[in-house]
GROMACS .gro file of C-alpha atoms in nm:
model
  513
    1MET     CA    1  12.124   7.445  16.016
    2VAL     CA    2  12.485   7.338  15.965
    3GLU     CA    3  12.806   7.483  15.990
    4ILE     CA    4  13.115   7.437  15.799
    5GLU     CA    5  13.431   7.653  15.741
    6LEU     CA    6  13.445   7.767  15.350
    7ASP     CA    7  13.810   7.924  15.271
    8GLY     CA    8  13.845   7.994  15.621
    9GLN     CA    9  13.515   8.157  15.717
   10LYS     CA   10  13.213   8.006  15.885
   11VAL     CA   11  12.940   7.961  15.690
   12GLU     CA   12  12.562   7.807  15.793
   13VAL     CA   13  12.334   7.629  15.589
   14ALA     CA   14  12.072   7.403  15.627
   15GLU     CA   15  12.071   7.012  15.669
   16GLY     CA   16  12.070   6.854  15.293
   17SER     CA   17  12.248   7.156  15.112
   18MET     CA   18  12.542   7.141  14.915
   19VAL     CA   19  12.859   7.287  14.920
   20MET     CA   20  12.749   7.508  14.613
   21HIS     CA   21  12.492   7.646  14.844
   22ALA     CA   22  12.683   7.725  15.115
   23ALA     CA   23  12.931   7.896  14.851
   24GLU     CA   24  12.665   8.152  14.708
   25LYS     CA   25  12.564   8.234  15.090
   26ALA     CA   26  12.930   8.252  15.184
   27GLY     CA   27  12.951   8.522  14.814
   28THR     CA   28  13.209   8.252  14.718
   29TYR     CA   29  13.228   8.203  14.326
   30ILE     CA   30  13.303   7.835  14.242
   31PRO     CA   31  13.305   7.780  13.841
   32HIS     CA   32  13.075   7.528  13.690
   33PHE     CA   33  12.884   7.445  13.416
   34CYS     CA   34  12.634   7.210  13.502
   35TYR     CA   35  12.478   7.325  13.820
   36HIS     CA   36  12.177   7.618  13.798
   37LYS     CA   37  11.993   7.731  14.115
   38LYS     CA   38  11.663   7.626  13.938
   39LEU     CA   39  11.763   7.274  13.799
   40SER     CA   40  11.845   6.934  13.940
   41ILE     CA   41  12.173   6.859  13.983
   42ALA     CA   42  12.359   6.653  13.758
   43ALA     CA   43  12.719   6.649  13.849
   44ASN     CA   44  12.825   6.595  13.469
   45CYS     CA   45  13.099   6.871  13.389
   46ARG     CA   46  13.300   6.848  13.698
   47MET     CA   47  13.400   7.179  13.694
   48CYS     CA   48  13.299   7.256  14.045
   49LEU     CA   49  13.596   7.031  14.240
   50VAL     CA   50  13.690   7.131  14.550
   51GLU     CA   51  13.924   7.038  14.803
   52VAL     CA   52  13.737   6.867  15.110
   53GLU     CA   53  13.947   6.804  15.440
   54LYS     CA   54  14.028   6.437  15.489
   55ALA     CA   55  13.845   6.375  15.129
   56PRO     CA   56  14.082   6.122  14.928
   57LYS     CA   57  13.995   6.329  14.615
   58PRO     CA   58  13.878   6.666  14.489
   59MET     CA   59  13.486   6.690  14.516
   60PRO     CA   60  13.235   6.858  14.321
   61ALA     CA   61  13.084   7.132  14.509
   62CYS     CA   62  12.712   7.068  14.370
   63ALA     CA   63  12.686   6.737  14.479
   64THR     CA   64  12.883   6.712  14.825
   65PRO     CA   65  12.638   6.772  15.096
   66VAL     CA   66  12.732   6.977  15.406
   67THR     CA   67  12.806   6.819  15.713
   68GLN     CA   68  12.871   6.938  16.079
   69GLY     CA   69  13.272   7.081  16.073
   70MET     CA   70  13.320   7.019  15.722
   71ILE     CA   71  13.648   7.206  15.601
   72VAL     CA   72  13.639   7.308  15.231
   73ARG     CA   73  13.926   7.485  15.069
   74THR     CA   74  13.825   7.631  14.706
   75LYS     CA   75  14.088   7.854  14.609
   76SER     CA   76  14.371   7.613  14.730
   77ASP     CA   77  14.623   7.445  14.467
   78LYS     CA   78  14.470   7.090  14.489
   79ALA     CA   79  14.113   7.257  14.429
   80ILE     CA   80  14.276   7.482  14.112
   81ALA     CA   81  14.462   7.225  13.992
   82ALA     CA   82  14.163   6.959  13.942
   83GLN     CA   83  13.947   7.303  13.801
   84LYS     CA   84  14.217   7.349  13.555
   85SER     CA   85  14.229   6.953  13.439
   86VAL     CA   86  13.870   6.928  13.379
   87MET     CA   87  13.898   7.274  13.194
   88GLU     CA   88  14.160   7.163  12.944
   89PHE     CA   89  13.970   6.790  12.952
   90LEU     CA   90  13.637   6.991  12.838
   91LEU     CA   91  13.792   7.205  12.575
   92ILE     CA   92  13.966   6.873  12.364
   93ASN     CA   93  13.735   6.840  12.129
   94HIS     CA   94  13.552   7.220  12.158
   95PRO     CA   95  13.604   7.412  11.835
   96LEU     CA   96  13.754   7.732  11.994
   97ASP     CA   97  13.517   7.917  11.722
   98CYS     CA   98  13.493   8.239  11.962
   99PRO     CA   99  13.502   8.483  11.645
  100ILE     CA  100  13.219   8.339  11.472
  101CYS     CA  101  12.998   8.203  11.768
  102ASP     CA  102  12.689   8.402  11.887
  103GLN     CA  103  12.754   8.300  12.216
  104GLY     CA  104  13.084   8.506  12.190
  105GLY     CA  105  13.148   8.788  12.474
  106GLU     CA  106  12.844   8.601  12.745
  107CYS     CA  107  12.971   8.242  12.728
  108GLN     CA  108  13.030   8.069  13.029
  109LEU     CA  109  13.346   7.852  12.872
  110GLN     CA  110  13.474   8.187  12.747
  111ASP     CA  111  13.512   8.325  13.094
  112LEU     CA  112  13.609   8.037  13.246
  113ALA     CA  113  13.842   7.925  12.972
  114VAL     CA  114  14.025   8.270  13.029
  115GLY     CA  115  14.064   8.221  13.433
  116TYR     CA  116  14.122   7.800  13.434
  117GLY     CA  117  14.281   7.714  13.081
  118GLY     CA  118  14.602   7.660  12.934
  119THR     CA  119  14.776   7.887  12.699
  120GLN     CA  120  14.822   7.564  12.465
  121SER     CA  121  14.644   7.238  12.416
  122ARG     CA  122  14.840   6.920  12.461
  123TYR     CA  123  14.597   6.709  12.255
  124GLU     CA  124  14.710   6.729  11.851
  125GLU     CA  125  14.461   6.438  11.778
  126GLU     CA  126  14.166   6.525  11.526
  127LYS     CA  127  13.860   6.664  11.739
  128ARG     CA  128  13.539   6.539  11.668
  129VAL     CA  129  13.237   6.655  11.447
  130VAL     CA  130  12.850   6.629  11.549
  131PHE     CA  131  12.652   6.678  11.261
  132HIS     CA  132  12.419   6.952  11.294
  133LYS     CA  133  12.031   6.910  11.400
  134GLU     CA  134  11.721   7.072  11.280
  135VAL     CA  135  11.472   7.134  11.555
  136GLY     CA  136  11.222   7.419  11.496
  137PRO     CA  137  11.212   7.757  11.374
  138LEU     CA  138  11.381   7.882  11.694
  139ILE     CA  139  11.632   7.695  11.852
  140SER     CA  140  11.943   7.614  11.630
  141MET     CA  141  12.193   7.328  11.685
  142GLU     CA  142  12.393   7.353  11.448
  143GLU     CA  143  12.705   7.316  11.617
  144MET     CA  144  12.661   7.081  11.837
  145SER     CA  145  13.037   7.005  11.833
  146ARG     CA  146  13.059   7.307  12.091
  147CYS     CA  147  12.826   7.110  12.363
  148ILE     CA  148  12.999   7.017  12.668
  149HIS     CA  149  12.732   6.799  12.808
  150CYS     CA  150  12.618   6.931  13.050
  151THR     CA  151  12.239   6.877  12.970
  152ARG     CA  152  12.066   7.169  13.148
  153CYS     CA  153  11.895   7.189  12.830
  154VAL     CA  154  11.753   6.838  12.925
  155ARG     CA  155  11.680   6.850  13.266
  156PHE     CA  156  11.503   7.206  13.191
  157GLY     CA  157  11.277   7.001  12.935
  158GLN     CA  158  11.212   6.697  13.168
  159GLU     CA  159  11.220   6.965  13.530
  160VAL     CA  160  11.060   7.294  13.397
  161ALA     CA  161  10.891   7.273  13.103
  162GLY     CA  162  10.717   6.930  13.138
  163ALA     CA  163  10.815   6.798  12.844
  164MET     CA  164  11.168   6.596  12.760
  165GLU     CA  165  11.216   6.712  12.416
  166LEU     CA  166  11.589   6.616  12.446
  167GLY     CA  167  11.820   6.324  12.542
  168MET     CA  168  12.154   6.257  12.534
  169SER     CA  169  12.233   5.934  12.326
  170HIS     CA  170  12.569   5.707  12.341
  171ARG     CA  171  12.828   5.720  12.569
  172GLY     CA  172  13.174   5.881  12.637
  173GLU     CA  173  13.282   6.127  12.314
  174HIS     CA  174  13.035   5.958  12.103
  175ALA     CA  175  12.770   6.126  12.321
  176GLU     CA  176  12.537   6.386  12.147
  177ILE     CA  177  12.207   6.596  12.281
  178GLU     CA  178  11.936   6.573  12.031
  179THR     CA  179  11.540   6.514  12.014
  180PHE     CA  180  11.365   6.176  12.028
  181LEU     CA  181  11.368   6.022  11.588
  182GLY     CA  182  11.456   6.369  11.453
  183GLN     CA  183  11.118   6.522  11.627
  184THR     CA  184  11.160   6.935  11.663
  185ILE     CA  185  11.124   7.112  12.010
  186ASP     CA  186  10.757   7.233  12.033
  187SER     CA  187  10.799   7.373  12.415
  188GLU     CA  188  10.602   7.701  12.421
  189LEU     CA  189  10.904   7.788  12.737
  190SER     CA  190  11.166   7.604  12.483
  191GLY     CA  191  11.353   7.975  12.395
  192ASN     CA  192  11.494   7.914  12.767
  193MET     CA  193  11.704   7.666  12.655
  194ILE     CA  194  11.920   7.863  12.495
  195ASP     CA  195  11.936   8.145  12.785
  196ILE     CA  196  12.082   7.845  13.044
  197CYS     CA  197  12.271   7.652  12.728
  198PRO     CA  198  12.638   7.727  12.895
  199VAL     CA  199  12.824   7.718  12.566
  200GLY     CA  200  12.734   7.839  12.193
  201ALA     CA  201  12.574   7.477  12.112
  202LEU     CA  202  12.229   7.614  12.130
  203THR     CA  203  12.092   7.995  12.029
  204SER     CA  204  11.862   8.191  11.875
  205LYS     CA  205  11.795   8.074  11.498
  206PRO     CA  206  11.616   8.470  11.436
  207PHE     CA  207  11.913   8.641  11.635
  208ARG     CA  208  12.167   8.438  11.461
  209TYR     CA  209  12.438   8.649  11.291
  210ASN     CA  210  12.315   8.945  11.367
  211ALA     CA  211  12.475   9.126  11.604
  212ARG     CA  212  12.761   9.073  11.867
  213THR     CA  213  12.652   9.116  12.236
  214TRP     CA  214  12.893   9.448  12.296
  215GLU     CA  215  12.713   9.632  12.039
  216LEU     CA  216  12.326   9.571  12.193
  217SER     CA  217  12.183   9.823  12.478
  218ARG     CA  218  11.973   9.726  12.644
  219ARG     CA  219  11.626   9.858  12.798
  220LYS     CA  220  11.375   9.693  13.086
  221SER     CA  221  11.072   9.556  12.976
  222VAL     CA  222  10.772   9.399  13.084
  223ALA     CA  223  10.598   9.122  12.892
  224ALA     CA  224  10.259   9.203  12.710
  225HIS     CA  225  10.115   8.900  12.585
  226ASP     CA  226   9.936   8.774  12.933
  227SER     CA  227   9.886   8.855  13.295
  228SER     CA  228  10.193   8.713  13.435
  229GLY     CA  229  10.384   9.052  13.349
  230ALA     CA  230  10.684   8.884  13.306
  231ASN     CA  231  10.993   9.138  13.348
  232LEU     CA  232  11.194   9.141  12.982
  233VAL     CA  233  11.561   9.322  12.871
  234VAL     CA  234  11.504   9.417  12.545
  235GLN     CA  235  11.824   9.448  12.332
  236VAL     CA  236  11.823   9.730  12.056
  237LYS     CA  237  12.056   9.835  11.775
  238ASN     CA  238  12.040  10.151  11.544
  239ASN     CA  239  11.737  10.156  11.647
  240GLN     CA  240  11.565   9.792  11.587
  241VAL     CA  241  11.516   9.561  11.800
  242MET     CA  242  11.723   9.269  11.825
  243ARG     CA  243  11.697   9.035  12.092
  244VAL     CA  244  11.459   8.925  12.412
  245VAL     CA  245  11.603   8.804  12.681
  246PRO     CA  246  11.457   8.757  13.051
  247LEU     CA  247  11.538   8.988  13.367
  248GLU     CA  248  11.573   8.809  13.669
  249ASN     CA  249  11.271   8.863  13.865
  250GLU     CA  250  11.206   8.546  14.147
  251GLU     CA  251  10.806   8.694  14.300
  252VAL     CA  252  10.744   8.692  13.888
  253ASN     CA  253  10.886   8.537  13.645
  254GLU     CA  254  11.182   8.350  13.805
  255CYS     CA  255  11.458   8.369  13.503
  256TRP     CA  256  11.234   8.254  13.240
  257ILE     CA  257  11.024   8.377  12.967
  258ALA     CA  258  10.770   8.161  12.725
  259ASP     CA  259  10.875   8.184  12.390
  260ARG     CA  260  10.562   8.474  12.251
  261ASP     CA  261  10.730   8.713  12.466
  262ARG     CA  262  11.106   8.649  12.329
  263PHE     CA  263  11.076   8.548  11.959
  264SER     CA  264  10.750   8.824  11.954
  265TYR     CA  265  10.986   9.119  11.862
  266GLU     CA  266  11.053   9.020  11.513
  267ALA     CA  267  10.675   9.175  11.445
  268LEU     CA  268  10.833   9.514  11.493
  269ASN     CA  269  11.054   9.458  11.174
  270GLY     CA  270  10.802   9.293  10.972
  271GLY     CA  271  10.801   9.407  10.653
  272ASP     CA  272  10.421   9.406  10.661
  273ARG     CA  273  10.383   9.587  10.939
  274LEU     CA  274  10.217   9.940  10.973
  275THR     CA  275  10.442  10.196  10.993
  276GLN     CA  276  10.283  10.575  10.905
  277PRO     CA  277   9.961  10.639  10.893
  278MET     CA  278   9.684  10.651  10.576
  279LEU     CA  279   9.403  10.778  10.489
  280LYS     CA  280   9.176  10.631  10.208
  281GLN     CA  281   9.095  10.815   9.924
  282GLY     CA  282   8.912  10.743   9.600
  283GLY     CA  283   8.916  10.345   9.697
  284GLU     CA  284   9.265  10.362   9.747
  285TRP     CA  285   9.473  10.375  10.112
  286LYS     CA  286   9.727  10.687  10.046
  287THR     CA  287  10.035  10.719  10.327
  288VAL     CA  288   9.991  11.124  10.460
  289ASP     CA  289  10.213  11.273  10.725
  290TRP     CA  290  10.059  11.269  11.113
  291GLN     CA  291   9.918  11.639  11.108
  292THR     CA  292   9.702  11.517  10.835
  293ALA     CA  293   9.616  11.239  10.953
  294LEU     CA  294   9.522  11.340  11.302
  295GLU     CA  295   9.352  11.661  11.158
  296TYR     CA  296   9.187  11.444  10.949
  297VAL     CA  297   9.011  11.201  11.248
  298ALA     CA  298   8.983  11.534  11.434
  299ASN     CA  299   8.725  11.684  11.206
  300GLY     CA  300   8.532  11.349  11.194
  301LEU     CA  301   8.497  11.321  11.536
  302ARG     CA  302   8.386  11.706  11.535
  303ASN     CA  303   8.152  11.611  11.247
  304ILE     CA  304   7.988  11.318  11.435
  305GLN     CA  305   7.952  11.485  11.752
  306ARG     CA  306   7.779  11.758  11.545
  307ASP     CA  307   7.556  11.593  11.369
  308HIS     CA  308   7.442  11.347  11.593
  309GLY     CA  309   7.562  11.407  11.978
  310ALA     CA  310   7.820  11.317  12.186
  311ASN     CA  311   7.666  10.969  12.255
  312SER     CA  312   7.701  10.840  11.944
  313ILE     CA  313   8.035  10.819  12.023
  314GLY     CA  314   8.255  10.515  12.173
  315ALA     CA  315   8.563  10.364  12.222
  316LEU     CA  316   8.633   9.975  12.260
  317VAL     CA  317   9.038   9.998  12.406
  318SER     CA  318   9.256   9.718  12.431
  319PRO     CA  319   9.310   9.528  12.786
  320HIS     CA  320   9.641   9.484  12.647
  321SER     CA  321   9.686   9.821  12.677
  322THR     CA  322   9.915  10.025  12.956
  323VAL     CA  323   9.757  10.256  13.234
  324GLU     CA  324   9.928  10.560  13.070
  325GLU     CA  325   9.705  10.506  12.695
  326LEU     CA  326   9.420  10.418  12.851
  327TYR     CA  327   9.396  10.692  13.059
  328LEU     CA  328   9.447  10.918  12.744
  329ALA     CA  329   9.151  10.742  12.529
  330GLY     CA  330   8.984  10.776  12.874
  331ALA     CA  331   9.067  11.163  12.849
  332LEU     CA  332   8.972  11.221  12.469
  333MET     CA  333   8.648  11.004  12.494
  334ARG     CA  334   8.554  11.260  12.830
  335GLY     CA  335   8.628  11.558  12.620
  336LEU     CA  336   8.395  11.460  12.329
  337GLY     CA  337   8.128  11.460  12.677
  338SER     CA  338   8.095  11.074  12.584
  339ASP     CA  339   8.141  10.804  12.901
  340ASN     CA  340   8.116  10.579  12.646
  341ILE     CA  341   8.460  10.357  12.646
  342ASP     CA  342   8.498   9.999  12.715
  343HIS     CA  343   8.773   9.725  12.747
  344ARG     CA  344   8.583   9.413  12.807
  345LEU     CA  345   8.649   9.294  12.423
  346ARG     CA  346   8.486   8.910  12.343
  347HIS     CA  347   8.255   8.922  12.672
  348ALA     CA  348   7.903   8.743  12.629
  349GLU     CA  349   7.831   8.888  13.013
  350PHE     CA  350   7.853   9.202  13.216
  351GLY     CA  351   7.797   9.289  13.541
  352ALA     CA  352   7.682   9.575  13.696
  353SER     CA  353   7.987   9.591  13.950
  354GLU     CA  354   8.231   9.366  13.801
  355GLY     CA  355   8.532   9.487  13.992
  356VAL     CA  356   8.897   9.447  13.867
  357ARG     CA  357   9.039   9.033  13.794
  358THR     CA  358   9.303   8.927  14.027
  359LEU     CA  359   9.480   8.600  13.994
  360GLY     CA  360   9.381   8.669  14.410
  361THR     CA  361   9.709   8.570  14.543
  362SER     CA  362  10.102   8.665  14.412
  363ILE     CA  363  10.220   8.436  14.170
  364ALA     CA  364  10.539   8.337  14.332
  365SER     CA  365  10.288   8.168  14.564
  366LEU     CA  366  10.149   7.915  14.253
  367SER     CA  367  10.456   7.714  14.363
  368THR     CA  368  10.416   7.632  14.695
  369LEU     CA  369  10.001   7.502  14.649
  370GLN     CA  370   9.865   7.188  14.729
  371ARG     CA  371   9.514   7.179  14.586
  372VAL     CA  372   9.423   7.320  14.244
  373LEU     CA  373   9.109   7.376  14.040
  374VAL     CA  374   9.119   7.516  13.716
  375VAL     CA  375   8.783   7.593  13.553
  376GLY     CA  376   8.817   7.737  13.169
  377SER     CA  377   9.139   7.738  13.058
  378ASN     CA  378   9.381   7.567  12.820
  379LEU     CA  379   9.650   7.679  13.107
  380ARG     CA  380  10.006   7.547  12.943
  381LYS     CA  381   9.901   7.783  12.592
  382ASP     CA  382   9.726   8.066  12.801
  383HIS     CA  383   9.958   8.134  13.049
  384PRO     CA  384  10.291   7.923  13.071
  385LEU     CA  385  10.464   8.086  13.333
  386PHE     CA  386  10.216   8.006  13.594
  387ALA     CA  387  10.217   7.698  13.435
  388LEU     CA  388  10.536   7.618  13.503
  389ARG     CA  389  10.457   7.736  13.830
  390VAL     CA  390  10.144   7.529  13.908
  391ARG     CA  391  10.388   7.246  13.681
  392HIS     CA  392  10.674   7.294  13.976
  393ALA     CA  393  10.406   7.296  14.292
  394VAL     CA  394  10.281   6.957  14.143
  395ARG     CA  395  10.579   6.816  14.111
  396HIS     CA  396  10.615   6.845  14.487
  397GLY     CA  397  10.254   6.693  14.515
  398ALA     CA  398  10.017   6.921  14.513
  399GLN     CA  399   9.669   6.788  14.296
  400LEU     CA  400   9.526   6.953  14.030
  401ASN     CA  401   9.178   6.959  13.919
  402VAL     CA  402   9.078   7.079  13.550
  403ILE     CA  403   8.701   7.185  13.403
  404THR     CA  404   8.755   7.286  13.047
  405SER     CA  405   8.664   7.215  12.745
  406PRO     CA  406   8.796   6.934  12.495
  407ALA     CA  407   8.960   7.162  12.288
  408ALA     CA  408   9.214   7.247  12.571
  409PHE     CA  409   9.235   6.915  12.702
  410SER     CA  410   9.293   6.734  12.390
  411HIS     CA  411   9.502   6.386  12.558
  412ALA     CA  412   9.656   6.339  12.873
  413ASP     CA  413   9.980   6.551  12.823
  414ALA     CA  414   9.816   6.828  12.695
  415TRP     CA  415   9.904   7.032  12.995
  416ALA     CA  416  10.259   6.893  13.044
  417MET     CA  417  10.181   6.719  13.425
  418PRO     CA  418   9.963   6.506  13.586
  419VAL     CA  419   9.611   6.587  13.648
  420VAL     CA  420   9.421   6.431  13.921
  421GLN     CA  421   9.060   6.471  13.785
  422ALA     CA  422   8.919   6.659  13.411
  423VAL     CA  423   8.603   6.709  13.343
  424LEU     CA  424   8.582   6.790  12.986
  425ALA     CA  425   8.264   6.996  12.857
  426ASP     CA  426   8.137   7.276  12.648
  427ALA     CA  427   8.155   7.592  12.840
  428SER     CA  428   7.752   7.613  12.896
  429ALA     CA  429   7.818   7.291  13.108
  430TRP     CA  430   8.113   7.415  13.364
  431ALA     CA  431   7.818   7.582  13.593
  432GLN     CA  432   7.648   7.282  13.608
  433THR     CA  433   7.948   7.101  13.690
  434LEU     CA  434   8.083   7.361  13.932
  435ALA     CA  435   7.750   7.304  14.059
  436ASP     CA  436   7.817   6.916  14.130
  437VAL     CA  437   8.077   6.978  14.300
  438ALA     CA  438   8.007   7.212  14.502
  439ALA     CA  439   7.707   6.990  14.648
  440ALA     CA  440   7.965   6.749  14.702
  441ILE     CA  441   8.144   6.969  14.929
  442ALA     CA  442   7.806   7.020  15.070
  443ALA     CA  443   7.748   6.646  15.122
  444GLU     CA  444   8.106   6.574  15.267
  445LYS     CA  445   8.054   6.889  15.536
  446GLY     CA  446   7.723   6.883  15.618
  447VAL     CA  447   7.618   7.221  15.461
  448ALA     CA  448   7.340   7.344  15.212
  449ALA     CA  449   7.453   7.353  14.865
  450PRO     CA  450   7.450   7.665  14.686
  451VAL     CA  451   7.219   7.524  14.384
  452ALA     CA  452   7.103   7.179  14.321
  453GLY     CA  453   7.371   6.975  14.179
  454ASN     CA  454   7.434   6.597  14.136
  455ALA     CA  455   7.748   6.486  14.297
  456THR     CA  456   7.893   6.251  14.032
  457ALA     CA  457   8.149   6.031  14.081
  458GLN     CA  458   8.433   6.275  13.898
  459ALA     CA  459   8.281   6.572  14.131
  460GLN     CA  460   8.372   6.378  14.417
  461ALA     CA  461   8.700   6.315  14.389
  462ILE     CA  462   8.744   6.700  14.273
  463ALA     CA  463   8.544   6.783  14.635
  464LYS     CA  464   8.787   6.532  14.843
  465SER     CA  465   9.059   6.693  14.641
  466LEU     CA  466   8.994   7.050  14.754
  467LEU     CA  467   8.911   6.943  15.064
  468GLY     CA  468   9.251   6.783  15.177
  469GLY     CA  469   9.541   7.018  15.197
  470GLU     CA  470   9.636   7.385  15.311
  471ARG     CA  471   9.747   7.632  15.072
  472LYS     CA  472   9.422   7.602  14.775
  473ALA     CA  473   9.342   7.831  14.427
  474VAL     CA  474   9.044   7.798  14.237
  475LEU     CA  475   9.131   7.945  13.915
  476LEU     CA  476   8.948   8.084  13.662
  477GLY     CA  477   9.027   8.080  13.301
  478ASN     CA  478   8.975   8.388  13.021
  479ALA     CA  479   8.754   8.141  12.889
  480ALA     CA  480   8.531   8.129  13.214
  481ALA     CA  481   8.533   8.525  13.232
  482HIS     CA  482   8.431   8.567  12.903
  483ALA     CA  483   8.130   8.291  12.904
  484ALA     CA  484   7.800   8.388  12.891
  485ASN     CA  485   7.709   8.261  13.241
  486ALA     CA  486   8.032   8.437  13.408
  487SER     CA  487   7.836   8.568  13.741
  488SER     CA  488   7.753   8.212  13.823
  489LEU     CA  489   8.101   8.088  13.742
  490LEU     CA  490   8.213   8.266  13.989
  491ALA     CA  491   7.938   8.264  14.267
  492LEU     CA  492   7.973   7.924  14.269
  493ALA     CA  493   8.360   7.965  14.268
  494ASN     CA  494   8.358   8.162  14.557
  495TRP     CA  495   8.149   7.897  14.787
  496ILE     CA  496   8.353   7.669  14.687
  497ALA     CA  497   8.686   7.846  14.816
  498GLU     CA  498   8.483   7.965  15.046
  499GLN     CA  499   8.416   7.637  15.222
  500THR     CA  500   8.745   7.499  15.101
  501GLY     CA  501   8.963   7.758  15.237
  502ALA     CA  502   9.125   7.838  14.898
  503THR     CA  503   9.200   8.185  14.689
  504VAL     CA  504   9.019   8.278  14.352
  505GLY     CA  505   9.159   8.437  14.121
  506TYR     CA  506   9.117   8.486  13.735
  507LEU     CA  507   9.357   8.363  13.455
  508THR     CA  508   9.279   8.674  13.270
  509GLU     CA  509   9.529   8.784  12.895
  510ALA     CA  510   9.508   9.135  12.978
  511ALA     CA  511   9.785   9.211  13.228
  512ASN     CA  512   9.604   9.324  13.552
  513THR     CA  513   9.729   9.023  13.810
   0.00000   0.00000   0.00000
């Protein structure tokens, strides 16, 4: 640990930390734009300049490593003067169009300009204008003149999403953030660029000009598109959902959400959505009131029960339903005298004691894995937030092995992360592939294999990978959970995990992790 003095307060931080980290630990706010706790340090904006004793000039807090006995002043005249100078520089080309900007009211530049900006500008020349860019249906880059070149969006693509879709071209005041060769932004996590943009350069196209932030009421919620259970804040105006943003939870989704969780609210307001009960009469659908519809369904169930018996009635409920909805569906069926109720949709095999499918470990621990074997999943598309954590682990040295279908791994960059070994085969061959891996592990450890297998070169490579490292996981995807030989896949996965010290879990679509 290193001890420094920050504004007269003694602070202990880990060696290698930056002054910004010490300030966060001490509860001292240092103004900044380019710094983000989940991204690498760029030191582009210089807004975090602070006074460091014995340093010849103000130093950027985000990029200045702490040293033993360092004395830092964040509120001295020298530091404040430097920060005000940077703010003046940043506002030279900014259009100052807050009244029409979607970021107005929650803009970092707006907030800091109040504290560090001048009452008037000394810049009298014409401001530069950046031509708008078309990057797809989700992100608006219509007002890129607002951009202050913090490169948060660029670093997010490289480091978190795994795909560098944005970059900075040219230099100096001619620098622009843009896609390569006019391409669109297609990442399944692209909406997070809107959140981390500290100004109104990147805004949400579906939300554009629909409401101001202070008009919205907020409700906490949980994403229902997969089993990650990402925490959300649903923002509502006039009983209509206007926007969905992430609610920070380090144990689940950190400060990110997938695009399908962020933008799927548009379906709530779709013109073709069924909003009233309907009955088919004379071959045509007629709108009726709820009382009529409920009586019709109740009478129909009673008639079937009377004429054919309770066992002729069954219910298939969605695994995405809430616990309350599932309980009520079960109570309804049992009230009619039927036990025919199930949530296992699209299953090809039904085990006698299937149990609850879980991830087998905490979501946060995926970021610290050293060896991973994924079976039967397109991880990036099926579970974007899990893929984000596995990608973080891979960037820090983890080895990822994959057994899946060719469609789920169409090209080398399909998962936006390096893969050590990828065995591409149809679902019917996954059990044999796992048997081959088990045979390779058995040969390596000198034990008997659970089933007959051929230790191919790829199987040996996967076995060698899984036998190394300390924190490991074997993850069965949704396709593996629904496969006709799902029980065989689970048995082999359990044996491999037992021999390698890994955990076994399911990457299922339902919210059951």
